[in-house]
Coordinates of C-alpha atoms in Angstrom, one line a residue:
M13 CA 8.6 75.7 -96.7
G14 CA 5.9 74.3 -94.6
S15 CA 6.0 71.0 -96.4
L16 CA 9.7 70.7 -95.8
T17 CA 9.2 71.3 -92.1
R18 CA 6.6 68.6 -91.7
L19 CA 8.8 66.2 -93.6
G20 CA 11.7 66.8 -91.3
I21 CA 9.6 66.2 -88.2
T22 CA 8.3 63.0 -89.6
S23 CA 11.8 61.7 -90.4
L24 CA 12.9 62.6 -86.9
L25 CA 10.1 60.6 -85.3
L26 CA 10.8 57.6 -87.4
A27 CA 14.5 57.7 -86.5
V28 CA 13.6 57.7 -82.7
A29 CA 11.2 54.9 -83.1
W30 CA 13.7 52.6 -84.8
A31 CA 16.5 53.5 -82.4
A32 CA 14.5 52.5 -79.2
P33 CA 14.2 48.8 -80.1
A34 CA 17.8 48.6 -81.0
E35 CA 18.9 50.2 -77.7
E36 CA 16.7 47.7 -75.8
E37 CA 18.3 44.7 -77.6
T38 CA 21.7 46.1 -76.8
R39 CA 20.9 46.2 -73.0
K40 CA 19.5 42.7 -73.1
A41 CA 22.6 41.4 -74.8
E42 CA 24.9 43.1 -72.2
K43 CA 23.0 42.1 -69.0
P44 CA 24.0 38.4 -68.9
K45 CA 27.6 39.4 -69.2
A46 CA 27.3 41.6 -66.2
D47 CA 25.5 38.9 -64.2
L48 CA 28.1 36.3 -65.1
A49 CA 30.8 38.6 -63.9
V50 CA 29.5 38.3 -60.4
Y51 CA 29.8 34.4 -60.2
E52 CA 33.2 34.3 -61.9
N53 CA 34.9 34.7 -58.5
L54 CA 33.0 31.7 -56.9
D55 CA 34.9 28.4 -56.7
L56 CA 32.1 26.0 -57.3
E57 CA 34.4 23.0 -57.6
N58 CA 35.4 23.3 -53.9
Y59 CA 31.9 23.9 -52.6
D60 CA 31.6 20.6 -50.7
L61 CA 28.6 20.6 -48.1
T62 CA 29.4 18.2 -45.2
L63 CA 28.2 18.0 -41.6
D64 CA 31.5 19.6 -40.5
S65 CA 31.2 22.6 -42.8
Y66 CA 27.4 22.9 -42.6
G67 CA 27.6 25.5 -39.8
E68 CA 30.2 27.5 -41.6
I69 CA 28.4 27.7 -44.9
V70 CA 24.8 28.1 -43.8
D71 CA 24.2 30.6 -41.1
L72 CA 20.8 30.2 -39.5
S73 CA 21.4 32.5 -36.5
N74 CA 19.5 35.4 -38.0
Y75 CA 16.9 33.3 -39.8
E76 CA 14.0 34.3 -37.4
E77 CA 15.0 38.0 -37.8
L78 CA 15.0 37.8 -41.6
Y79 CA 11.7 36.1 -41.8
D80 CA 8.7 37.6 -40.0
Y81 CA 6.3 34.8 -39.1
G82 CA 3.8 37.3 -37.9
D83 CA 2.9 38.1 -41.4
L84 CA 1.4 34.6 -41.8
A85 CA -0.6 34.6 -38.6
P86 CA -4.3 34.9 -39.3
K87 CA -5.8 38.0 -38.1
M88 CA -8.9 37.6 -35.9
E89 CA -11.4 40.1 -34.9
V90 CA -12.8 39.7 -31.4
G91 CA -16.4 40.8 -31.1
T92 CA -18.8 41.1 -28.2
L93 CA -22.1 39.3 -28.1
A94 CA -24.7 41.3 -26.4
L95 CA -26.9 39.5 -23.9
P96 CA -30.5 39.1 -25.0
T97 CA -32.9 41.6 -23.7
K98 CA -35.9 40.8 -21.6
A99 CA -38.1 41.4 -24.6
Q100 CA -36.1 38.9 -26.7
E101 CA -36.4 36.3 -24.0
D102 CA -40.1 36.6 -23.9
L103 CA -40.5 36.1 -27.7
P104 CA -41.5 32.5 -28.7
N105 CA -39.0 30.3 -30.5
L106 CA -40.6 29.9 -33.9
G107 CA -38.0 27.4 -35.1
T108 CA -38.9 24.7 -32.6
T109 CA -42.1 23.2 -31.5
A110 CA -42.9 23.1 -27.8
E111 CA -43.2 19.6 -26.5
T112 CA -46.1 18.7 -24.3
P113 CA -44.8 17.4 -21.0
K114 CA -45.6 13.7 -20.4
P115 CA -47.4 12.8 -17.3
Q116 CA -45.1 11.1 -14.8
P117 CA -46.2 8.1 -12.8
P118 CA -46.5 8.5 -9.1
S119 CA -43.2 7.9 -7.2
T120 CA -42.8 4.5 -5.6
T121 CA -39.5 5.4 -3.8
R122 CA -39.6 4.4 -0.2
L123 CA -37.6 6.1 2.5
P124 CA -35.0 3.8 4.2
L125 CA -36.3 2.5 7.5
P126 CA -34.1 3.1 10.6
L127 CA -32.0 0.1 11.6
P128 CA -33.4 -1.8 14.6
P129 CA -31.4 -1.5 17.8
G130 CA -29.0 -4.3 18.6
P131 CA -30.1 -7.1 20.8
P132 CA -29.8 -6.7 24.5
S133 CA -27.2 -9.5 24.6
C134 CA -24.9 -7.5 22.4
P135 CA -25.2 -3.8 23.3
R136 CA -21.6 -2.5 22.7
C137 CA -20.5 -4.7 19.8
L138 CA -21.4 -5.6 16.3
C139 CA -22.6 -9.2 16.4
L140 CA -22.8 -11.0 13.1
S141 CA -23.7 -14.7 13.1
T142 CA -21.3 -16.3 15.6
S143 CA -18.8 -13.4 15.8
A144 CA -18.8 -10.4 18.1
Y145 CA -16.7 -7.4 17.0
C146 CA -15.9 -5.1 19.9
D147 CA -12.6 -3.5 18.7
D148 CA -11.8 0.0 19.8
A149 CA -15.1 0.6 21.6
G150 CA -13.8 2.1 24.8
L151 CA -14.7 -1.0 26.8
E152 CA -13.5 -1.3 30.4
H153 CA -14.8 -4.8 30.9
I154 CA -16.1 -7.7 28.8
P155 CA -19.6 -6.8 27.6
P156 CA -22.6 -9.1 27.5
L157 CA -22.5 -11.5 24.5
P158 CA -25.1 -13.8 22.8
P159 CA -24.9 -17.4 24.1
H160 CA -24.0 -18.7 20.5
T161 CA -20.9 -16.5 20.2
A162 CA -17.9 -18.4 18.9
Y163 CA -15.4 -15.6 18.1
L164 CA -14.8 -12.5 20.2
Y165 CA -12.6 -9.6 19.0
A166 CA -12.3 -7.0 21.8
R167 CA -8.9 -5.4 20.8
F168 CA -7.7 -1.9 21.5
N169 CA -9.9 -1.2 24.5
R170 CA -9.3 -0.3 28.2
I171 CA -10.2 -3.7 29.8
G172 CA -8.2 -4.0 33.0
R173 CA -9.3 -7.4 34.5
I174 CA -11.2 -10.5 33.5
R175 CA -13.7 -11.7 36.0
A176 CA -14.9 -15.3 36.5
G177 CA -18.4 -14.7 35.2
D178 CA -17.4 -12.6 32.1
F179 CA -17.7 -15.7 29.8
A180 CA -20.3 -17.6 31.7
G181 CA -22.6 -19.7 29.5
L182 CA -20.5 -19.2 26.3
K183 CA -19.9 -22.9 25.7
K184 CA -19.3 -22.4 22.0
L185 CA -16.6 -19.8 22.4
K186 CA -13.6 -20.9 20.3
R187 CA -11.5 -17.7 20.0
V188 CA -10.9 -14.8 22.3
D189 CA -8.7 -11.9 21.1
L190 CA -8.0 -9.3 23.7
T191 CA -4.9 -7.7 22.1
S192 CA -3.8 -4.3 23.3
N193 CA -5.8 -3.8 26.4
S194 CA -4.7 -3.1 30.0
I195 CA -5.4 -6.5 31.5
S196 CA -3.3 -7.1 34.6
W197 CA -5.3 -9.8 36.4
V198 CA -7.4 -12.8 35.2
D199 CA -9.6 -14.9 37.5
P200 CA -8.4 -18.5 37.5
D201 CA -11.8 -19.8 36.3
A202 CA -12.3 -17.1 33.6
F203 CA -11.1 -19.4 30.7
H204 CA -10.6 -22.7 32.5
L205 CA -14.4 -23.5 32.3
L206 CA -14.7 -22.8 28.5
P207 CA -15.0 -26.3 27.0
S208 CA -14.5 -25.2 23.3
L209 CA -11.8 -22.5 23.6
Q210 CA -9.0 -23.1 21.1
E211 CA -7.3 -19.7 20.7
L212 CA -6.5 -17.2 23.5
I213 CA -4.7 -14.1 22.4
L214 CA -3.6 -11.8 25.2
L215 CA -0.9 -9.9 23.3
G216 CA 0.2 -6.5 24.6
N217 CA -1.3 -6.3 28.0
K218 CA 0.1 -6.0 31.6
L219 CA -0.2 -9.6 32.8
T220 CA 2.1 -10.8 35.6
A221 CA 0.7 -14.4 35.7
L222 CA -0.7 -16.8 33.1
P223 CA -4.4 -17.8 33.6
E224 CA -5.5 -21.4 33.8
L225 CA -6.2 -22.9 30.4
P226 CA -8.8 -25.4 29.3
L227 CA -7.7 -28.7 27.9
S228 CA -9.1 -27.7 24.4
I229 CA -6.5 -24.9 24.0
V230 CA -4.5 -25.0 20.7
R231 CA -2.9 -21.6 20.7
L232 CA -1.8 -19.3 23.5
D233 CA -0.3 -15.9 22.6
A234 CA 0.7 -13.9 25.6
R235 CA 3.6 -11.9 24.1
L236 CA 4.5 -8.4 25.3
N237 CA 3.4 -8.8 28.9
R238 CA 5.3 -8.8 32.2
I239 CA 5.1 -12.5 33.1
P240 CA 8.0 -13.9 35.2
S241 CA 8.7 -17.5 35.7
A242 CA 7.0 -17.3 39.0
G243 CA 3.8 -16.3 37.2
V244 CA 3.6 -19.7 35.4
R245 CA 2.2 -22.5 37.5
P246 CA 4.4 -25.7 37.7
E247 CA 3.5 -28.2 35.0
A248 CA 1.0 -25.6 33.6
F249 CA 1.3 -27.1 30.0
Q250 CA 1.8 -30.8 30.7
D251 CA -1.8 -31.9 30.3
L252 CA -2.6 -29.6 27.4
T253 CA -2.4 -32.3 24.8
Q254 CA -4.0 -30.1 22.1
L255 CA -1.5 -27.2 22.5
Q256 CA 0.5 -26.5 19.3
F257 CA 1.5 -22.8 19.5
L258 CA 2.9 -21.3 22.7
H259 CA 4.2 -17.8 22.3
L260 CA 5.6 -16.1 25.4
S261 CA 8.2 -13.8 23.9
D262 CA 9.0 -10.3 25.4
N263 CA 8.2 -11.2 29.0
K264 CA 10.4 -11.8 32.1
L265 CA 10.9 -15.5 32.1
D266 CA 14.0 -16.9 33.8
Y267 CA 13.8 -20.4 32.4
I268 CA 11.9 -22.5 29.9
P269 CA 8.5 -23.6 31.3
V270 CA 8.6 -27.4 31.4
P271 CA 7.4 -30.0 30.8
L272 CA 6.1 -29.2 27.3
P273 CA 3.4 -31.3 25.7
Q274 CA 4.3 -33.6 22.8
S275 CA 1.7 -31.8 20.6
L276 CA 3.7 -28.6 20.6
R277 CA 4.9 -27.3 17.2
S278 CA 6.0 -23.7 17.9
L279 CA 7.6 -22.3 21.0
H280 CA 8.6 -18.6 21.0
L281 CA 10.5 -17.4 24.0
Q282 CA 12.7 -14.7 22.5
N283 CA 13.6 -11.5 24.4
N284 CA 13.3 -13.0 27.9
N285 CA 15.9 -13.5 30.7
I286 CA 16.6 -17.2 30.2
H287 CA 20.1 -18.2 31.3
T288 CA 20.1 -22.0 31.3
M289 CA 18.2 -25.2 30.4
H290 CA 18.1 -28.9 31.4
E291 CA 19.0 -31.8 29.2
D292 CA 15.5 -33.0 29.4
T293 CA 13.9 -29.7 28.5
F294 CA 13.0 -30.9 24.9
C295 CA 14.2 -34.5 24.8
N296 CA 14.2 -37.6 27.0
S297 CA 17.8 -38.1 27.9
R298 CA 17.0 -41.8 28.8
D299 CA 15.5 -42.6 25.4
H300 CA 17.7 -41.6 22.5
S301 CA 15.5 -43.4 20.0
H302 CA 12.6 -41.0 20.3
I303 CA 12.4 -38.2 17.7
R304 CA 10.2 -35.2 18.5
R305 CA 9.2 -34.4 14.9
A306 CA 6.4 -31.9 15.7
L307 CA 8.5 -29.3 17.5
E308 CA 10.2 -27.6 14.5
D309 CA 10.1 -23.9 15.6
I310 CA 11.9 -22.9 18.8
R311 CA 12.9 -19.3 19.3
L312 CA 15.4 -18.4 22.0
D313 CA 17.2 -15.5 20.5
G314 CA 17.4 -12.3 22.6
N315 CA 18.1 -14.3 25.7
P316 CA 21.5 -14.4 27.6
I317 CA 21.7 -18.2 27.2
N318 CA 24.5 -19.8 25.2
L319 CA 22.9 -22.7 23.4
S320 CA 26.3 -24.3 22.6
L321 CA 26.7 -25.3 26.2
F322 CA 23.8 -27.8 26.0
P323 CA 24.6 -30.0 23.0
D324 CA 22.7 -33.0 24.4
A325 CA 19.5 -31.1 24.7
Y326 CA 18.6 -31.1 21.0
F327 CA 19.3 -34.7 19.7
C328 CA 15.5 -35.4 19.4
L329 CA 14.6 -32.2 17.5
P330 CA 14.3 -31.9 13.7
R331 CA 15.9 -28.5 13.9
L332 CA 18.2 -26.6 16.3
P333 CA 16.6 -23.7 18.3
T334 CA 17.2 -20.2 17.0
G335 CA 19.6 -18.3 19.3
R336 CA 23.2 -17.7 20.3
F337 CA 25.6 -20.6 19.8
H338 CA 28.9 -18.9 20.8

């Protein structure tokens, strides 16, 4: 009886062992059929991916939600480095060898010496070679200058008058620039006795009369003053045979100051009160063969004069004056 029981149990175990592989093969054979059933409803022949249908087929709106980029971020642990204690600082560094300091040579650096004071002949200006720079120095009169001065720049000061002796002894003076002062009066001999003066700039002052000029003058700039025609001496420019630039714009002139020297190249009289002119103002009405080639720049704009009323006044000029012709 016992033998029969053991034989039955053994037979049952063998049956179960053989049945398990058969059942596993059956499941493997049935699984592809089940998976194929899912794709049978897809129409792969009409699956055409174009730029127009890309947004409909592929939905990327939730892509960031589905994929957590935080999982890929490296994790870092922040620690704290403790400052070395006093005892650690006092310990010698065994890894390096202390260098013996090299003896330094004695310093040869010299302290800058103070600049010497200016010469007594140039106390308020910066005098370099033959030039004296006195711009914006708060001057109320012409300061003393070295006798070899050739160029004086005293612009943007408060000079109110020019005295006869302000330039005494300056026989080499070629240029005087007194732009933007308050000059209202000039002594007749202040510039007249300067034998080398070529440029006199009195722009932006309060002059009501022109000073006498030396024969050597080449350029006179007295713009932006208050000079009327009565403030210009009769025949003031006739003997100035070196004069090339005469600029008297923005004054109160009533007529063109004549006679003008033949050397004149540029005449600026704009923004005055000139109403009329004579036929001989620029040309010689008795000599139509003469051509005044040097005088190419005449400015009469900003005056009430109608230049078309004087057609015989320009026949000797290379160019017509600038101004109103209607």
